[in-house]
Coordinates of C-alpha atoms and ligand atoms in Angstrom, one line a residue:
X1 CA 74.0 93.7 57.4
X2 CA 73.4 95.6 60.3
X3 CA 76.7 97.4 61.6
X4 CA 76.2 97.8 65.3
X5 CA 79.0 100.6 65.5
X6 CA 77.5 102.6 62.5
X7 CA 74.0 102.0 63.8
X8 CA 75.0 103.2 67.5
X9 CA 76.9 106.2 66.0
X10 CA 74.0 107.1 63.7
X11 CA 71.6 107.1 66.4
X12 CA 73.6 108.7 69.3
X13 CA 75.4 112.0 70.2
X14 CA 78.0 112.0 73.0
X15 CA 78.3 115.1 75.0
X16 CA 81.2 116.2 76.9
X17 CA 79.5 115.5 80.2
X18 CA 79.5 112.0 79.2
X19 CA 75.7 112.0 78.8
X20 CA 74.5 109.8 75.9
X21 CA 71.4 111.3 74.0
X22 CA 69.6 109.1 71.4
X23 CA 68.5 111.2 68.7
X24 CA 65.7 110.8 66.2
X25 CA 67.7 111.7 63.0
X26 CA 66.0 111.3 59.9
X27 CA 66.3 107.9 58.0
X28 CA 67.8 106.2 61.3
X29 CA 66.4 102.7 61.9
X30 CA 65.8 102.1 65.6
X31 CA 68.6 100.2 67.3
X32 CA 66.1 97.3 67.8
X33 CA 62.3 96.9 67.3
X34 CA 60.1 97.5 70.4
X35 CA 58.6 94.1 70.2
X36 CA 61.9 92.3 69.6
X37 CA 64.0 93.1 72.8
X38 CA 67.6 92.0 72.7
X39 CA 69.1 91.4 76.1
X40 CA 72.5 90.6 77.4
X41 CA 73.5 87.0 77.6
X42 CA 76.1 86.2 80.3
X43 CA 78.1 83.0 80.9
X44 CA 81.2 81.8 82.8
X45 CA 83.4 78.8 83.1
X46 CA 86.3 78.2 85.4
X47 CA 89.8 77.6 84.3
X48 CA 93.3 77.1 86.1
X49 CA 96.5 78.8 85.2
X50 CA 99.7 76.9 85.5
X51 CA 102.5 79.1 86.5
X52 CA 106.0 78.5 84.8
X53 CA 107.8 78.8 88.1
X54 CA 106.6 78.2 91.7
X55 CA 105.8 81.8 92.8
X56 CA 107.1 82.8 96.4
X57 CA 106.0 85.9 98.1
X58 CA 106.3 87.1 101.8
X59 CA 103.2 85.1 102.7
X60 CA 103.1 81.9 100.6
X61 CA 104.2 79.8 97.5
X62 CA 102.1 78.4 94.8
X63 CA 102.2 76.9 91.4
X64 CA 98.7 77.5 89.9
X65 CA 95.9 80.2 90.1
X66 CA 92.2 79.7 89.8
X67 CA 90.6 82.0 87.3
X68 CA 86.9 82.4 85.9
X69 CA 86.4 83.3 82.3
X70 CA 83.2 85.3 81.4
X71 CA 81.4 86.2 78.2
X72 CA 78.7 88.8 77.6
X73 CA 76.9 88.4 74.2
X74 CA 74.8 91.0 72.5
X75 CA 73.4 90.9 68.9
X76 CA 76.0 88.3 68.0
X77 CA 79.0 90.1 69.4
X78 CA 81.0 88.7 72.4
X79 CA 82.9 90.6 75.1
X80 CA 85.4 88.6 77.2
X81 CA 86.2 88.9 80.8
X82 CA 88.4 87.1 83.5
X83 CA 88.5 86.9 87.3
X84 CA 92.0 86.0 88.5
X85 CA 91.9 84.7 92.2
X86 CA 95.2 84.5 94.0
X87 CA 94.6 83.1 97.5
X88 CA 95.1 86.4 99.4
X89 CA 92.0 87.8 97.7
X90 CA 89.8 85.2 99.5
X91 CA 88.0 84.2 96.1
X92 CA 87.9 80.6 94.5
X93 CA 86.1 78.9 91.8
X94 CA 83.5 78.2 94.2
X95 CA 83.0 81.6 95.5
X96 CA 83.1 83.0 92.0
X97 CA 80.7 80.5 90.6
X98 CA 78.3 81.2 93.4
X99 CA 78.4 85.0 92.9
X100 CA 78.3 84.9 89.0
X101 CA 75.3 82.4 89.2
X102 CA 73.4 85.4 90.8
X103 CA 74.1 87.8 87.8
X104 CA 71.2 88.5 85.7
X105 CA 71.9 90.6 82.8
X106 CA 68.9 89.6 80.8
X107 CA 67.2 92.4 82.8
X108 CA 69.2 94.9 80.6
X109 CA 68.7 95.6 76.9
X110 CA 71.1 98.2 76.3
X111 CA 74.9 97.3 77.0
X112 CA 75.8 101.1 77.1
X113 CA 74.0 101.5 80.5
X114 CA 77.3 100.6 82.0
X115 CA 76.8 102.7 85.1
X116 CA 73.4 100.9 85.9
X117 CA 74.7 97.5 85.0
X118 CA 77.9 97.6 87.1
X119 CA 76.2 99.4 90.0
X120 CA 73.8 96.5 90.0
X121 CA 76.8 94.0 89.9
X122 CA 78.6 95.7 92.7
X123 CA 75.4 95.4 94.7
X124 CA 75.0 91.7 94.6
X125 CA 77.4 91.1 97.3
X126 CA 80.0 93.0 99.5
X127 CA 83.2 91.2 98.3
X128 CA 83.8 89.1 95.3
X129 CA 85.8 91.9 93.6
X130 CA 87.6 89.7 91.1
X131 CA 84.3 88.2 90.2
X132 CA 82.9 91.6 89.8
X133 CA 85.7 92.6 87.6
X134 CA 85.1 89.7 85.3
X135 CA 81.7 91.0 84.3
X136 CA 83.1 94.7 84.1
X137 CA 86.0 93.6 81.7
X138 CA 83.4 91.5 79.5
X139 CA 81.1 94.5 79.4
X140 CA 83.9 96.9 78.5
X141 CA 85.2 94.7 75.8
X142 CA 81.6 94.3 74.4
X143 CA 80.7 97.9 74.3
X144 CA 84.2 98.9 72.9
X145 CA 83.5 96.4 70.0
X146 CA 80.0 98.0 69.5
X147 CA 81.6 101.5 69.3
X148 CA 84.4 100.0 67.1
X149 CA 87.1 101.7 69.6
X150 CA 89.7 100.7 72.0
X151 CA 89.2 101.7 75.4
X152 CA 92.4 103.8 75.5
X153 CA 90.9 105.7 72.6
X154 CA 87.5 106.1 74.5
X155 CA 89.4 107.4 77.6
X156 CA 91.3 109.7 75.5
X157 CA 94.8 108.2 76.3
X158 CA 97.9 108.1 73.9
X159 CA 98.8 104.6 73.2
X160 CA 102.5 105.6 72.5
X161 CA 102.8 106.7 76.1
X162 CA 102.5 103.3 77.7
X163 CA 105.4 102.6 80.2
X164 CA 107.8 99.7 80.3
X165 CA 106.5 96.7 82.5
X166 CA 108.5 95.4 85.4
X167 CA 109.1 91.8 85.5
X168 CA 108.8 89.9 88.8
X169 CA 111.5 88.2 90.7
X170 CA 110.2 85.9 93.6
X171 CA 112.0 85.2 96.7
X172 CA 114.3 82.3 96.4
X173 CA 118.0 81.1 96.9
X174 CA 120.9 83.3 95.4
X175 CA 121.4 80.8 92.5
X176 CA 117.9 80.7 91.5
X177 CA 117.5 84.6 91.9
X178 CA 120.6 85.0 89.6
X179 CA 119.1 82.5 87.2
X180 CA 115.7 84.3 87.0
X181 CA 117.6 87.7 86.6
X182 CA 119.2 86.3 83.7
X183 CA 116.1 85.1 82.1
X184 CA 114.4 88.4 82.6
X185 CA 116.9 89.9 80.1
X186 CA 114.2 91.2 77.7
X187 CA 112.6 93.4 80.5
X188 CA 114.0 96.9 81.4
X189 CA 112.9 97.1 84.9
X190 CA 112.6 94.2 87.5
X191 CA 110.3 94.0 90.5
X192 CA 112.0 92.1 93.4
X193 CA 110.0 90.5 96.0
X194 CA 111.4 91.2 99.7
X195 CA 110.2 90.6 103.3
X196 CA 111.3 87.1 104.1
X197 CA 114.5 87.7 106.1
X198 CA 117.0 87.8 103.2
X199 CA 116.3 91.2 101.8
X200 CA 119.9 92.2 101.1
X201 CA 121.0 88.8 99.9
X202 CA 117.9 89.0 97.3
X203 CA 118.9 92.5 96.0
X204 CA 123.0 91.6 96.0
X205 CA 122.0 88.5 94.0
X206 CA 120.0 90.5 91.4
X207 CA 122.8 93.3 91.4
X208 CA 125.5 90.5 90.7
X209 CA 123.8 90.2 87.3
X210 CA 122.3 93.6 86.3
X211 CA 122.2 97.3 87.0
X212 CA 118.7 97.7 85.6
X213 CA 116.3 99.8 87.7
X214 CA 114.5 97.9 90.4
X215 CA 111.1 98.2 92.0
X216 CA 110.9 96.4 95.3
X217 CA 107.6 94.8 96.8
X218 CA 107.8 93.8 100.5
X219 CA 104.1 92.4 100.5
X220 CA 103.5 93.6 104.1
X221 CA 106.5 91.7 105.1
X222 CA 108.3 94.4 107.5
X223 CA 107.1 94.9 110.8
X224 CA 109.4 97.7 112.2
X225 CA 109.4 101.2 110.9
X226 CA 113.0 101.8 111.6
X227 CA 114.2 98.8 109.9
X228 CA 111.9 100.0 106.8
X229 CA 113.6 103.3 106.8
X230 CA 117.1 102.0 107.0
X231 CA 116.2 99.7 104.3
X232 CA 114.8 102.4 102.3
X233 CA 118.2 104.4 102.3
X234 CA 120.2 101.2 101.5
X235 CA 117.9 100.5 98.6
X236 CA 118.1 103.8 97.2
X237 CA 121.9 103.4 96.9
X238 CA 121.2 100.1 95.2
X239 CA 119.1 101.8 92.4
X240 CA 115.6 101.0 93.5
X241 CA 112.8 103.3 92.2
X242 CA 110.1 102.7 95.1
X243 CA 108.9 100.3 97.7
X244 CA 105.6 98.7 97.5
X245 CA 103.7 97.8 100.5
X246 CA 106.6 97.7 103.1
X247 CA 104.5 97.0 106.2
X248 CA 101.0 95.4 107.1
X249 CA 98.2 97.4 105.6
X250 CA 96.7 97.9 109.3
X251 CA 99.9 99.9 110.2
X252 CA 98.8 103.0 108.7
X253 CA 100.5 105.5 111.2
X254 CA 103.9 103.8 110.9
X255 CA 103.6 103.8 107.0
X256 CA 102.7 107.5 107.1
X257 CA 105.8 108.0 109.3
X258 CA 108.0 106.1 106.8
X259 CA 106.6 107.9 103.8
X260 CA 107.3 111.4 105.4
X261 CA 110.8 110.2 105.8
X262 CA 111.7 107.9 103.1
X263 CA 114.1 108.8 100.3
X264 CA 112.1 106.4 98.1
X265 CA 108.4 106.7 97.2
X266 CA 106.1 104.3 99.3
X267 CA 103.4 102.5 97.1
X268 CA 100.2 101.1 98.5
X269 CA 99.2 97.7 97.3
X270 CA 97.5 95.5 99.8
X271 CA 96.3 98.5 101.7
X272 CA 94.2 100.1 98.8
X273 CA 91.7 97.7 97.3
X274 CA 88.9 100.1 96.1
X275 CA 88.3 104.0 95.3
X276 CA 87.0 104.4 98.9
X277 CA 90.3 103.1 100.3
X278 CA 92.3 105.5 98.0
X279 CA 90.2 108.4 99.4
X280 CA 91.0 107.5 103.1
X281 CA 94.6 106.6 102.6
X282 CA 96.2 108.9 100.0
X283 CA 97.9 110.9 102.7
X284 CA 99.8 108.0 104.0
X285 CA 101.4 106.7 100.9
X286 CA 103.3 108.5 97.9
X287 CA 101.5 106.3 95.2
X288 CA 99.2 103.3 94.6
X289 CA 99.4 100.1 92.7
X290 CA 95.9 99.8 91.1
X291 CA 94.8 96.2 90.1
X292 CA 91.4 95.4 88.2
X293 CA 91.0 92.3 90.6
X294 CA 91.0 94.4 93.7
X295 CA 88.8 97.3 92.7
X296 CA 85.9 95.5 90.6
X297 CA 87.3 96.2 87.1
X298 CA 88.0 98.9 84.5
X299 CA 85.3 101.3 85.6
X300 CA 86.5 101.8 89.3
X301 CA 90.4 101.5 88.1
X302 CA 89.8 104.4 85.7
X303 CA 88.4 106.4 88.5
X304 CA 91.3 105.5 90.8
X305 CA 93.8 106.5 88.3
X306 CA 92.3 109.8 87.7
X307 CA 91.8 110.5 91.5
X308 CA 95.4 109.4 92.3
X309 CA 96.8 111.9 89.6
X310 CA 94.5 114.5 90.8
X311 CA 96.1 114.5 94.4
X312 CA 99.7 114.2 93.1
X313 CA 100.2 110.5 93.7
X314 CA 102.5 108.1 91.7
X315 CA 100.2 105.7 89.8
X316 CA 101.0 102.0 89.0
X317 CA 98.7 99.7 87.0
X318 CA 99.2 96.1 88.3
X319 CA 97.8 92.8 87.7
X320 CA 97.6 89.3 89.2
X321 CA 98.8 86.0 87.3
X322 CA 96.2 86.3 84.6
X323 CA 95.7 85.4 81.0
X324 CA 96.2 88.0 78.3
X325 CA 92.5 88.8 78.7
X326 CA 92.6 90.6 82.0
X327 CA 96.1 91.9 81.5
X328 CA 95.1 93.6 78.3
X329 CA 92.0 95.1 80.0
X330 CA 94.4 96.7 82.3
X331 CA 97.0 97.8 79.8
X332 CA 94.4 100.3 78.3
X333 CA 94.9 102.4 81.5
X334 CA 98.7 102.1 81.3
X335 CA 99.3 105.3 79.2
X336 CA 97.9 107.4 82.3
X337 CA 100.2 105.6 84.8
X338 CA 103.8 106.3 85.9
X339 CA 104.6 102.6 86.2
X340 CA 103.3 99.3 84.9
X341 CA 103.7 95.7 86.3
X342 CA 101.8 93.9 83.7
X343 CA 103.8 90.6 83.5
X344 CA 100.8 88.4 84.7
X345 CA 100.5 86.6 81.3
X346 CA 104.1 86.0 80.9
X347 CA 104.3 84.2 84.2
X348 CA 101.9 81.4 83.0
X349 CA 102.2 78.2 80.5
X350 CA 98.6 78.1 79.4
X351 CA 97.4 81.5 78.2
X352 CA 94.4 81.1 76.2
X353 CA 94.1 84.7 74.7
X354 CA 96.2 86.9 72.3
X355 CA 96.1 90.6 73.3
X356 CA 98.5 93.1 74.3
X357 CA 102.1 92.5 73.9
X358 CA 105.4 93.3 75.8
X359 CA 107.8 94.6 73.0
X360 CA 111.3 95.6 73.9
X361 CA 110.0 95.5 77.6
X362 CA 107.4 98.1 76.8
X363 CA 103.5 97.7 77.1
X364 CA 102.3 97.7 73.6
X365 CA 98.6 98.1 72.9
X366 CA 96.9 97.0 69.6
X367 CA 94.1 98.7 67.7
X368 CA 91.5 96.0 68.0
X369 CA 88.3 97.4 69.4
X370 CA 87.2 96.7 73.0
X371 CA 90.0 95.4 75.1
X372 CA 91.8 94.2 72.1
X373 CA 92.0 90.3 72.5
X374 CA 91.2 87.3 70.4
X375 CA 90.8 83.7 72.1
X376 CA 93.3 81.4 71.0
Ligands
MG1 MG1 102.3 94.0 95.4

């Protein structure tokens, strides 16, 4: 049987520059015969995630999340991907189906031409970052499998250095918040949503149950920088580690003012979607929450992690409500991040993949090649 990994390694030499050179080694069979051109086969199907609890953030509440599941097949090997589309991203089953029907991967015969393939995907339309990520993740899964390596290995990260994940507590009444805090006992860090006018009540409810470290996510809910600074001092006293997106993403000057004075790091989420946003805004924030669905997938997320580290920012890897497919893809970057918010698959009732696990609160990667997932 033709082992794609062995054939690939036998025919290829990686240089430290990242260039791939196909060599003509003696006795090496060509990867494919010239007159039988294998191409990439792409497919997608819609799916709806059912959330365990109604999820409330500063802007809205919901109980389902639409996702699109993708597959790229090459020489009998399948790579899996996913687009998760919470309402604020502006994508839906309809927009993703429209975008993904335009994807023509049959023009490519080499899955390792990832730069060409993903630049082509990005060029199809301006937005659709989640739909783009679904192709990117499937391609990473496929190429990792063809190489017989996990992506944390390919990137050179140490799987033992993964952070603990936070577990999210949505905005609710004190009794429900206390109950959710009790249910979150397996997790070592909690992420508390604020920004709906009951900020101190939310934190006091959590603190009546636990003294674990807390992240705070305001989802752009505060409109006044003086209030934000007062809250930063109060939250520091309450054992909070950082504040995510305290004010609307357009209030960059006020956020830079807050970052310069805040006793807690100020982390960008909604304000920074892609690498180009990070390049513009890195002076206004202390750190960034990188998510595959915002930035078109693993390729750009990896560049953002490396850029943020190079300019001295704190780095968090986050997710949407997602199956274990997209969450596992993101988890491969977590050894290079200070913080992880990878609870997306724990918040749903109908996960259809087995992948990375949260064990003792810690992101735990497996050694399966690609993104390390198996469909249930
Ligand atoms: Mg956030």
